[in-house]
Amino acid sequence: MGEFDGLAAVVTGGGSGIGLATARFLAARGAKVACFDLKVDGIDPGMVGVVADVTDDAAVRAGVATAVEQLGGLDILVNNAGIGAAGTVADNDDDEWHRVLDVNVLGMVRVSRAALPHLRASAHAAIVNTCSIAATAGLPNRALYSASKGAVLSLTQAMAADHIREGIRVNCVTPGTADTPWVRRLLSAADDPDAELAALRARQPSGRLVSAEEVAAAIGYLASPLASATTGTALAVDGGMQGLRLRPAS
């Protein structure tokens, strides 16, 4: 028996990276899972693939309806779909600001809004948002990305207050730099990818990148009925980056 037996979950951005790792984590523990993404070719057999762009409200509503029909309901929503951005406030134009905020913030709003009527009918309703260390720590050349994730953190807390009396818990995870396809693309575009990777590892006290599976396990904890007293919480999965201040290694 798994802790998610009989529960149905939607994971956005479920086609790769943290989203796919989360879908696999939930499915391995008994959940029925639908993955939303622009491409769902990489999901596992037994999962429901839904092609949906989170910037398209009609597509989101249709996707949620499809998932609910095929899964037999909805208990867990993992708002994981997101995109990155590099640069200072001087480096990204208005169109890029609108594009990133549309995916990273309004995308969560659209999917949550479509899912709420179904979550209200669940005895174990949970929403988990993928936030970032960038919401709570000033990182260089991440102004736009940090602003979007700061909004996700505030949105999570506001949603938790709004929906607690409806029996819906809302939490988020704040990963440090994770070994995901987007980070690998950033590294490949750097002048010296090896040096950039070494720098990313060095700024995390653990000395390594966070794995997608580690983030997935944290999302799974927050989504689980075993965490029924946990809401409005941001769970750091960052190798100590937010809270630790180590002395230089001797």
PDB file of C-alpha atoms in Angstrom:
ATOM      1  CA  MET A   1       0.000   0.000   0.000  1.00  0.00           C
ATOM      2  CA  GLY A   2       1.343   3.434  -0.936  1.00  0.00           C
ATOM      3  CA  GLU A   3       0.589   6.679   0.846  1.00  0.00           C
ATOM      4  CA  PHE A   4      -0.999   8.053  -2.352  1.00  0.00           C
ATOM      5  CA  ASP A   5      -3.186   5.029  -3.115  1.00  0.00           C
ATOM      6  CA  GLY A   6      -6.497   6.148  -4.576  1.00  0.00           C
ATOM      7  CA  LEU A   7      -5.362   9.754  -5.077  1.00  0.00           C
ATOM      8  CA  ALA A   8      -5.152  11.583  -8.391  1.00  0.00           C
ATOM      9  CA  ALA A   9      -2.471  14.144  -9.190  1.00  0.00           C
ATOM     10  CA  VAL A  10      -1.756  16.670 -11.917  1.00  0.00           C
ATOM     11  CA  VAL A  11       1.866  17.754 -12.398  1.00  0.00           C
ATOM     12  CA  THR A  12       2.536  20.688 -14.714  1.00  0.00           C
ATOM     13  CA  GLY A  13       5.874  20.741 -16.478  1.00  0.00           C
ATOM     14  CA  GLY A  14       5.709  16.980 -16.045  1.00  0.00           C
ATOM     15  CA  GLY A  15       7.483  16.114 -19.260  1.00  0.00           C
ATOM     16  CA  SER A  16      11.034  16.426 -17.897  1.00  0.00           C
ATOM     17  CA  GLY A  17      13.230  17.525 -15.006  1.00  0.00           C
ATOM     18  CA  ILE A  18      11.664  18.125 -11.593  1.00  0.00           C
ATOM     19  CA  GLY A  19       8.161  17.625 -12.963  1.00  0.00           C
ATOM     20  CA  LEU A  20       8.835  14.178 -14.390  1.00  0.00           C
ATOM     21  CA  ALA A  21      10.740  13.146 -11.248  1.00  0.00           C
ATOM     22  CA  THR A  22       7.744  14.258  -9.173  1.00  0.00           C
ATOM     23  CA  ALA A  23       5.281  12.385 -11.361  1.00  0.00           C
ATOM     24  CA  ARG A  24       7.380   9.242 -10.969  1.00  0.00           C
ATOM     25  CA  PHE A  25       7.646   9.726  -7.195  1.00  0.00           C
ATOM     26  CA  LEU A  26       3.868  10.031  -6.819  1.00  0.00           C
ATOM     27  CA  ALA A  27       3.095   7.173  -9.200  1.00  0.00           C
ATOM     28  CA  ALA A  28       5.529   4.841  -7.443  1.00  0.00           C
ATOM     29  CA  ARG A  29       3.591   5.428  -4.225  1.00  0.00           C
ATOM     30  CA  GLY A  30       0.191   4.709  -5.651  1.00  0.00           C
ATOM     31  CA  ALA A  31      -1.068   7.935  -7.221  1.00  0.00           C
ATOM     32  CA  LYS A  32      -2.750   8.184 -10.591  1.00  0.00           C
ATOM     33  CA  VAL A  33      -0.829  10.938 -12.389  1.00  0.00           C
ATOM     34  CA  ALA A  34      -1.435  13.271 -15.308  1.00  0.00           C
ATOM     35  CA  CYS A  35       1.508  15.244 -16.685  1.00  0.00           C
ATOM     36  CA  PHE A  36       0.903  18.600 -18.376  1.00  0.00           C
ATOM     37  CA  ASP A  37       3.589  19.935 -20.703  1.00  0.00           C
ATOM     38  CA  LEU A  38       4.188  21.264 -24.199  1.00  0.00           C
ATOM     39  CA  LYS A  39       5.541  17.799 -25.051  1.00  0.00           C
ATOM     40  CA  VAL A  40       4.703  14.647 -23.112  1.00  0.00           C
ATOM     41  CA  ASP A  41       6.660  12.077 -25.129  1.00  0.00           C
ATOM     42  CA  GLY A  42       8.964  11.322 -22.184  1.00  0.00           C
ATOM     43  CA  ILE A  43       6.393  10.357 -19.569  1.00  0.00           C
ATOM     44  CA  ASP A  44       6.135   6.798 -18.312  1.00  0.00           C
ATOM     45  CA  PRO A  45       3.544   4.214 -19.368  1.00  0.00           C
ATOM     46  CA  GLY A  46       0.512   4.395 -17.140  1.00  0.00           C
ATOM     47  CA  MET A  47       0.665   8.170 -16.759  1.00  0.00           C
ATOM     48  CA  VAL A  48      -1.769  10.427 -18.581  1.00  0.00           C
ATOM     49  CA  GLY A  49      -0.070  12.902 -20.893  1.00  0.00           C
ATOM     50  CA  VAL A  50      -1.838  16.195 -21.504  1.00  0.00           C
ATOM     51  CA  VAL A  51      -0.417  18.675 -23.999  1.00  0.00           C
ATOM     52  CA  ALA A  52      -1.233  22.065 -22.502  1.00  0.00           C
ATOM     53  CA  ASP A  53       0.375  25.514 -22.522  1.00  0.00           C
ATOM     54  CA  VAL A  54      -0.096  27.158 -19.108  1.00  0.00           C
ATOM     55  CA  THR A  55      -0.267  30.575 -20.794  1.00  0.00           C
ATOM     56  CA  ASP A  56      -3.487  29.521 -22.576  1.00  0.00           C
ATOM     57  CA  ASP A  57      -6.471  29.591 -20.209  1.00  0.00           C
ATOM     58  CA  ALA A  58      -8.747  27.610 -22.527  1.00  0.00           C
ATOM     59  CA  ALA A  59      -6.101  24.905 -22.981  1.00  0.00           C
ATOM     60  CA  VAL A  60      -5.553  24.735 -19.214  1.00  0.00           C
ATOM     61  CA  ARG A  61      -9.263  24.358 -18.478  1.00  0.00           C
ATOM     62  CA  ALA A  62      -9.606  21.672 -21.151  1.00  0.00           C
ATOM     63  CA  GLY A  63      -6.514  19.888 -19.849  1.00  0.00           C
ATOM     64  CA  VAL A  64      -7.775  19.832 -16.264  1.00  0.00           C
ATOM     65  CA  ALA A  65     -11.133  18.517 -17.459  1.00  0.00           C
ATOM     66  CA  THR A  66      -9.385  15.759 -19.420  1.00  0.00           C
ATOM     67  CA  ALA A  67      -7.199  14.810 -16.462  1.00  0.00           C
ATOM     68  CA  VAL A  68     -10.136  14.699 -14.054  1.00  0.00           C
ATOM     69  CA  GLU A  69     -12.124  12.521 -16.460  1.00  0.00           C
ATOM     70  CA  GLN A  70      -9.275  10.058 -16.996  1.00  0.00           C
ATOM     71  CA  LEU A  71      -8.071   9.978 -13.392  1.00  0.00           C
ATOM     72  CA  GLY A  72     -11.514   9.918 -11.808  1.00  0.00           C
ATOM     73  CA  GLY A  73     -11.027  13.123  -9.829  1.00  0.00           C
ATOM     74  CA  LEU A  74      -8.271  15.387  -8.554  1.00  0.00           C
ATOM     75  CA  ASP A  75      -6.600  15.472  -5.142  1.00  0.00           C
ATOM     76  CA  ILE A  76      -3.128  16.900  -5.751  1.00  0.00           C
ATOM     77  CA  LEU A  77      -1.909  19.708  -7.983  1.00  0.00           C
ATOM     78  CA  VAL A  78       1.815  20.285  -8.459  1.00  0.00           C
ATOM     79  CA  ASN A  79       2.366  23.649 -10.145  1.00  0.00           C
ATOM     80  CA  ASN A  80       5.837  23.037 -11.509  1.00  0.00           C
ATOM     81  CA  ALA A  81       5.816  24.462 -15.049  1.00  0.00           C
ATOM     82  CA  GLY A  82       8.256  27.339 -15.346  1.00  0.00           C
ATOM     83  CA  ILE A  83      10.942  28.958 -17.437  1.00  0.00           C
ATOM     84  CA  GLY A  84      14.184  30.695 -16.585  1.00  0.00           C
ATOM     85  CA  ALA A  85      15.702  34.067 -17.341  1.00  0.00           C
ATOM     86  CA  ALA A  86      19.179  35.498 -16.957  1.00  0.00           C
ATOM     87  CA  GLY A  87      20.306  39.098 -16.586  1.00  0.00           C
ATOM     88  CA  THR A  88      19.933  42.270 -14.544  1.00  0.00           C
ATOM     89  CA  VAL A  89      16.927  44.578 -14.761  1.00  0.00           C
ATOM     90  CA  ALA A  90      18.686  46.292 -17.657  1.00  0.00           C
ATOM     91  CA  ASP A  91      19.048  43.108 -19.709  1.00  0.00           C
ATOM     92  CA  ASN A  92      15.480  41.881 -20.274  1.00  0.00           C
ATOM     93  CA  ASP A  93      12.970  43.889 -22.297  1.00  0.00           C
ATOM     94  CA  ASP A  94       9.285  44.263 -21.508  1.00  0.00           C
ATOM     95  CA  ASP A  95       8.304  41.364 -23.745  1.00  0.00           C
ATOM     96  CA  GLU A  96      10.607  39.011 -21.856  1.00  0.00           C
ATOM     97  CA  TRP A  97       9.249  40.209 -18.501  1.00  0.00           C
ATOM     98  CA  HIS A  98       5.711  39.565 -19.671  1.00  0.00           C
ATOM     99  CA  ARG A  99       6.647  36.141 -21.073  1.00  0.00           C
ATOM    100  CA  VAL A 100       8.343  34.865 -17.911  1.00  0.00           C
ATOM    101  CA  LEU A 101       5.710  36.223 -15.536  1.00  0.00           C
ATOM    102  CA  ASP A 102       2.984  34.785 -17.766  1.00  0.00           C
ATOM    103  CA  VAL A 103       4.437  31.289 -17.403  1.00  0.00           C
ATOM    104  CA  ASN A 104       5.888  31.331 -13.898  1.00  0.00           C
ATOM    105  CA  VAL A 105       3.144  33.232 -12.064  1.00  0.00           C
ATOM    106  CA  LEU A 106      -0.015  33.462 -14.151  1.00  0.00           C
ATOM    107  CA  GLY A 107       0.494  29.868 -15.287  1.00  0.00           C
ATOM    108  CA  MET A 108       0.098  28.748 -11.673  1.00  0.00           C
ATOM    109  CA  VAL A 109      -2.946  30.981 -11.298  1.00  0.00           C
ATOM    110  CA  ARG A 110      -4.641  29.515 -14.375  1.00  0.00           C
ATOM    111  CA  VAL A 111      -4.066  25.880 -13.441  1.00  0.00           C
ATOM    112  CA  SER A 112      -5.002  26.402  -9.791  1.00  0.00           C
ATOM    113  CA  ARG A 113      -8.158  28.267 -10.773  1.00  0.00           C
ATOM    114  CA  ALA A 114      -9.244  25.432 -13.062  1.00  0.00           C
ATOM    115  CA  ALA A 115      -8.378  22.788 -10.459  1.00  0.00           C
ATOM    116  CA  LEU A 116     -10.047  24.363  -7.417  1.00  0.00           C
ATOM    117  CA  PRO A 117     -13.589  23.083  -8.009  1.00  0.00           C
ATOM    118  CA  HIS A 118     -12.249  19.520  -8.173  1.00  0.00           C
ATOM    119  CA  LEU A 119      -9.882  19.927  -5.224  1.00  0.00           C
ATOM    120  CA  ARG A 120     -12.750  21.173  -3.065  1.00  0.00           C
ATOM    121  CA  ALA A 121     -14.374  17.762  -3.526  1.00  0.00           C
ATOM    122  CA  SER A 122     -11.286  15.907  -2.207  1.00  0.00           C
ATOM    123  CA  ALA A 123     -10.683  14.820   1.367  1.00  0.00           C
ATOM    124  CA  HIS A 124      -6.919  15.129   0.851  1.00  0.00           C
ATOM    125  CA  ALA A 125      -6.552  18.214  -1.328  1.00  0.00           C
ATOM    126  CA  ALA A 126      -3.083  19.695  -1.700  1.00  0.00           C
ATOM    127  CA  ILE A 127      -1.357  22.182  -3.981  1.00  0.00           C
ATOM    128  CA  VAL A 128       2.422  22.325  -4.127  1.00  0.00           C
ATOM    129  CA  ASN A 129       4.127  25.121  -6.069  1.00  0.00           C
ATOM    130  CA  THR A 130       7.711  24.962  -7.297  1.00  0.00           C
ATOM    131  CA  CYS A 131       9.377  28.159  -6.112  1.00  0.00           C
ATOM    132  CA  SER A 132      13.148  28.784  -5.851  1.00  0.00           C
ATOM    133  CA  ILE A 133      15.983  29.906  -3.609  1.00  0.00           C
ATOM    134  CA  ALA A 134      15.893  32.965  -5.870  1.00  0.00           C
ATOM    135  CA  ALA A 135      12.749  34.073  -4.006  1.00  0.00           C
ATOM    136  CA  THR A 136      14.597  34.420  -0.704  1.00  0.00           C
ATOM    137  CA  ALA A 137      18.242  35.090  -1.597  1.00  0.00           C
ATOM    138  CA  GLY A 138      19.695  37.747  -3.871  1.00  0.00           C
ATOM    139  CA  LEU A 139      21.372  36.002  -6.786  1.00  0.00           C
ATOM    140  CA  PRO A 140      23.357  37.872  -9.452  1.00  0.00           C
ATOM    141  CA  ASN A 141      21.962  38.095 -12.988  1.00  0.00           C
ATOM    142  CA  ARG A 142      18.578  36.649 -12.018  1.00  0.00           C
ATOM    143  CA  ALA A 143      16.437  39.791 -11.594  1.00  0.00           C
ATOM    144  CA  LEU A 144      13.474  38.684 -13.698  1.00  0.00           C
ATOM    145  CA  TYR A 145      13.565  35.067 -12.577  1.00  0.00           C
ATOM    146  CA  SER A 146      13.870  36.119  -8.929  1.00  0.00           C
ATOM    147  CA  ALA A 147      10.922  38.500  -9.247  1.00  0.00           C
ATOM    148  CA  SER A 148       8.759  35.735 -10.692  1.00  0.00           C
ATOM    149  CA  LYS A 149       9.683  33.306  -7.924  1.00  0.00           C
ATOM    150  CA  GLY A 150       9.210  35.947  -5.238  1.00  0.00           C
ATOM    151  CA  ALA A 151       5.676  36.289  -6.556  1.00  0.00           C
ATOM    152  CA  VAL A 152       5.237  32.509  -6.349  1.00  0.00           C
ATOM    153  CA  LEU A 153       6.262  32.542  -2.680  1.00  0.00           C
ATOM    154  CA  SER A 154       3.769  35.302  -1.827  1.00  0.00           C
ATOM    155  CA  LEU A 155       1.087  33.641  -3.943  1.00  0.00           C
ATOM    156  CA  THR A 156       1.591  30.372  -2.074  1.00  0.00           C
ATOM    157  CA  GLN A 157       1.089  31.997   1.297  1.00  0.00           C
ATOM    158  CA  ALA A 158      -1.982  33.939   0.148  1.00  0.00           C
ATOM    159  CA  MET A 159      -3.539  30.819  -1.398  1.00  0.00           C
ATOM    160  CA  ALA A 160      -2.889  28.865   1.786  1.00  0.00           C
ATOM    161  CA  ALA A 161      -4.860  31.459   3.750  1.00  0.00           C
ATOM    162  CA  ASP A 162      -7.646  31.613   1.180  1.00  0.00           C
ATOM    163  CA  HIS A 163      -8.266  27.890   0.929  1.00  0.00           C
ATOM    164  CA  ILE A 164      -7.449  26.372   4.326  1.00  0.00           C
ATOM    165  CA  ARG A 165     -11.114  26.428   5.369  1.00  0.00           C
ATOM    166  CA  GLU A 166     -11.998  24.615   2.165  1.00  0.00           C
ATOM    167  CA  GLY A 167      -9.690  21.779   3.207  1.00  0.00           C
ATOM    168  CA  ILE A 168      -7.040  22.604   0.597  1.00  0.00           C
ATOM    169  CA  ARG A 169      -3.439  22.837   1.750  1.00  0.00           C
ATOM    170  CA  VAL A 170      -1.027  25.025  -0.252  1.00  0.00           C
ATOM    171  CA  ASN A 171       2.759  24.865   0.133  1.00  0.00           C
ATOM    172  CA  CYS A 172       5.856  25.372  -1.981  1.00  0.00           C
ATOM    173  CA  VAL A 173       9.398  24.073  -2.323  1.00  0.00           C
ATOM    174  CA  THR A 174      12.371  26.402  -2.773  1.00  0.00           C
ATOM    175  CA  PRO A 175      15.117  24.423  -4.502  1.00  0.00           C
ATOM    176  CA  GLY A 176      18.670  25.618  -4.786  1.00  0.00           C
ATOM    177  CA  THR A 177      20.397  25.257  -8.133  1.00  0.00           C
ATOM    178  CA  ALA A 178      19.073  21.962  -9.454  1.00  0.00           C
ATOM    179  CA  ASP A 179      20.531  19.698 -12.105  1.00  0.00           C
ATOM    180  CA  THR A 180      17.754  20.250 -14.659  1.00  0.00           C
ATOM    181  CA  PRO A 181      17.656  20.637 -18.444  1.00  0.00           C
ATOM    182  CA  TRP A 182      17.390  24.438 -18.099  1.00  0.00           C
ATOM    183  CA  VAL A 183      20.494  24.677 -15.905  1.00  0.00           C
ATOM    184  CA  ARG A 184      22.360  22.424 -18.313  1.00  0.00           C
ATOM    185  CA  ARG A 185      21.385  24.741 -21.173  1.00  0.00           C
ATOM    186  CA  LEU A 186      22.703  27.713 -19.191  1.00  0.00           C
ATOM    187  CA  LEU A 187      25.963  25.893 -18.615  1.00  0.00           C
ATOM    188  CA  SER A 188      26.340  24.984 -22.270  1.00  0.00           C
ATOM    189  CA  ALA A 189      25.933  28.668 -23.216  1.00  0.00           C
ATOM    190  CA  ALA A 190      28.620  29.868 -20.773  1.00  0.00           C
ATOM    191  CA  ASP A 191      32.081  30.856 -22.004  1.00  0.00           C
ATOM    192  CA  ASP A 192      33.577  28.225 -19.709  1.00  0.00           C
ATOM    193  CA  PRO A 193      30.903  25.631 -18.804  1.00  0.00           C
ATOM    194  CA  ASP A 194      33.195  23.707 -16.442  1.00  0.00           C
ATOM    195  CA  ALA A 195      34.102  26.846 -14.503  1.00  0.00           C
ATOM    196  CA  GLU A 196      30.452  27.918 -14.326  1.00  0.00           C
ATOM    197  CA  LEU A 197      29.419  24.481 -13.025  1.00  0.00           C
ATOM    198  CA  ALA A 198      32.173  24.632 -10.400  1.00  0.00           C
ATOM    199  CA  ALA A 199      30.941  28.073  -9.300  1.00  0.00           C
ATOM    200  CA  LEU A 200      27.339  26.871  -8.999  1.00  0.00           C
ATOM    201  CA  ARG A 201      28.438  23.915  -6.914  1.00  0.00           C
ATOM    202  CA  ALA A 202      30.664  26.052  -4.711  1.00  0.00           C
ATOM    203  CA  ARG A 203      27.922  28.485  -3.678  1.00  0.00           C
ATOM    204  CA  GLN A 204      25.872  25.635  -2.194  1.00  0.00           C
ATOM    205  CA  PRO A 205      27.241  24.487   1.190  1.00  0.00           C
ATOM    206  CA  SER A 206      26.703  20.866   0.177  1.00  0.00           C
ATOM    207  CA  GLY A 207      29.152  21.437  -2.683  1.00  0.00           C
ATOM    208  CA  ARG A 208      26.886  19.971  -5.345  1.00  0.00           C
ATOM    209  CA  LEU A 209      23.763  20.682  -7.343  1.00  0.00           C
ATOM    210  CA  VAL A 210      20.392  19.544  -6.058  1.00  0.00           C
ATOM    211  CA  SER A 211      18.927  16.576  -7.927  1.00  0.00           C
ATOM    212  CA  ALA A 212      15.462  16.541  -9.456  1.00  0.00           C
ATOM    213  CA  GLU A 213      14.666  13.466  -7.379  1.00  0.00           C
ATOM    214  CA  GLU A 214      15.483  15.313  -4.138  1.00  0.00           C
ATOM    215  CA  VAL A 215      13.082  18.106  -5.053  1.00  0.00           C
ATOM    216  CA  ALA A 216      10.466  15.537  -6.035  1.00  0.00           C
ATOM    217  CA  ALA A 217      10.724  13.865  -2.621  1.00  0.00           C
ATOM    218  CA  ALA A 218      10.136  17.224  -0.909  1.00  0.00           C
ATOM    219  CA  ILE A 219       7.130  17.910  -3.130  1.00  0.00           C
ATOM    220  CA  GLY A 220       5.845  14.434  -2.322  1.00  0.00           C
ATOM    221  CA  TYR A 221       6.102  15.104   1.399  1.00  0.00           C
ATOM    222  CA  LEU A 222       4.106  18.327   1.135  1.00  0.00           C
ATOM    223  CA  ALA A 223       1.493  16.669  -1.092  1.00  0.00           C
ATOM    224  CA  SER A 224       1.078  13.658   1.172  1.00  0.00           C
ATOM    225  CA  PRO A 225      -1.903  13.145   3.482  1.00  0.00           C
ATOM    226  CA  LEU A 226       0.744  12.442   6.133  1.00  0.00           C
ATOM    227  CA  ALA A 227       1.540  16.194   6.067  1.00  0.00           C
ATOM    228  CA  SER A 228      -2.074  17.190   6.688  1.00  0.00           C
ATOM    229  CA  ALA A 229      -1.092  19.802   9.315  1.00  0.00           C
ATOM    230  CA  THR A 230       1.373  21.558   6.988  1.00  0.00           C
ATOM    231  CA  THR A 231       0.184  24.529   4.948  1.00  0.00           C
ATOM    232  CA  GLY A 232       1.576  27.933   4.002  1.00  0.00           C
ATOM    233  CA  THR A 233       5.093  26.523   4.249  1.00  0.00           C
ATOM    234  CA  ALA A 234       8.132  26.990   2.010  1.00  0.00           C
ATOM    235  CA  LEU A 235      10.377  23.940   2.216  1.00  0.00           C
ATOM    236  CA  ALA A 236      13.994  24.611   1.256  1.00  0.00           C
ATOM    237  CA  VAL A 237      15.735  21.930  -0.822  1.00  0.00           C
ATOM    238  CA  ASP A 238      18.967  23.809  -1.387  1.00  0.00           C
ATOM    239  CA  GLY A 239      21.885  21.985   0.174  1.00  0.00           C
ATOM    240  CA  GLY A 240      21.986  24.561   2.985  1.00  0.00           C
ATOM    241  CA  MET A 241      22.270  27.588   0.697  1.00  0.00           C
ATOM    242  CA  GLN A 242      19.614  29.678   2.438  1.00  0.00           C
ATOM    243  CA  GLY A 243      20.343  28.956   6.079  1.00  0.00           C
ATOM    244  CA  LEU A 244      23.996  27.988   6.470  1.00  0.00           C
ATOM    245  CA  ARG A 245      27.025  30.268   6.696  1.00  0.00           C
ATOM    246  CA  LEU A 246      30.108  28.064   6.619  1.00  0.00           C
ATOM    247  CA  ARG A 247      33.660  29.154   7.363  1.00  0.00           C
ATOM    248  CA  PRO A 248      36.057  28.705   4.435  1.00  0.00           C
ATOM    249  CA  ALA A 249      37.435  25.183   4.189  1.00  0.00           C
ATOM    250  CA  SER A 250      40.892  24.948   5.705  1.00  0.00           C
TER     251      SER A 250
END
